């Protein structure tokens, strides 16, 4: 039925729990800044990070409805405010530190690798369309052993635009040649995944998982309410 499968990542293929609001996360990250000679408290670091992030999002919003930011550039600005001039390697490390410090769980949902591999063996094109940061998304795909199972990986921080913006789907087409005329979008979020598919006129499959938003109307072409990824359209055909 479908020749192009576009997957969301977090809550759809990867089960993850993070909490960036914990003060401990920012206190430990402040130690990382201190190692660079940049003295700052955890609370102040969090405040400066959020302020700079919002400034970058506001700037990016001039060119699209649903913008995204690059976390390395946020930390670069914060470091410069403290008198530092960090290199790119330190910025990558800082982003990964924030991610690992805030993470409490990460794993693949059941059957993910098998499903992605089998779809490609059947001649389907398999793409990832994910909101998030390139630095930790690529690292987590590598860690979980599935980065090689996609024909294209589109990440919002790299594109500068996020789901449900139609421009993000256009980015997937322009960069990786995805054929939307034969596509289905598969994701666990009615707003970002399903609304995005509706905006570009492609079919969608909603998968309800523990991280799906509650009390939202789902207007998908197909729905899977028990999280069973093997029930996606075309899997058994």
CSV table of C-alpha atoms in Angstrom, one decimal, residues 43 190 226:
chain,number,residue,atom,x,y,z
A,43,UNK,CA,20.4,27.9,38.7
A,190,UNK,CA,-1.5,13.9,17.5
A,226,UNK,CA,-1.8,-0.7,22.2
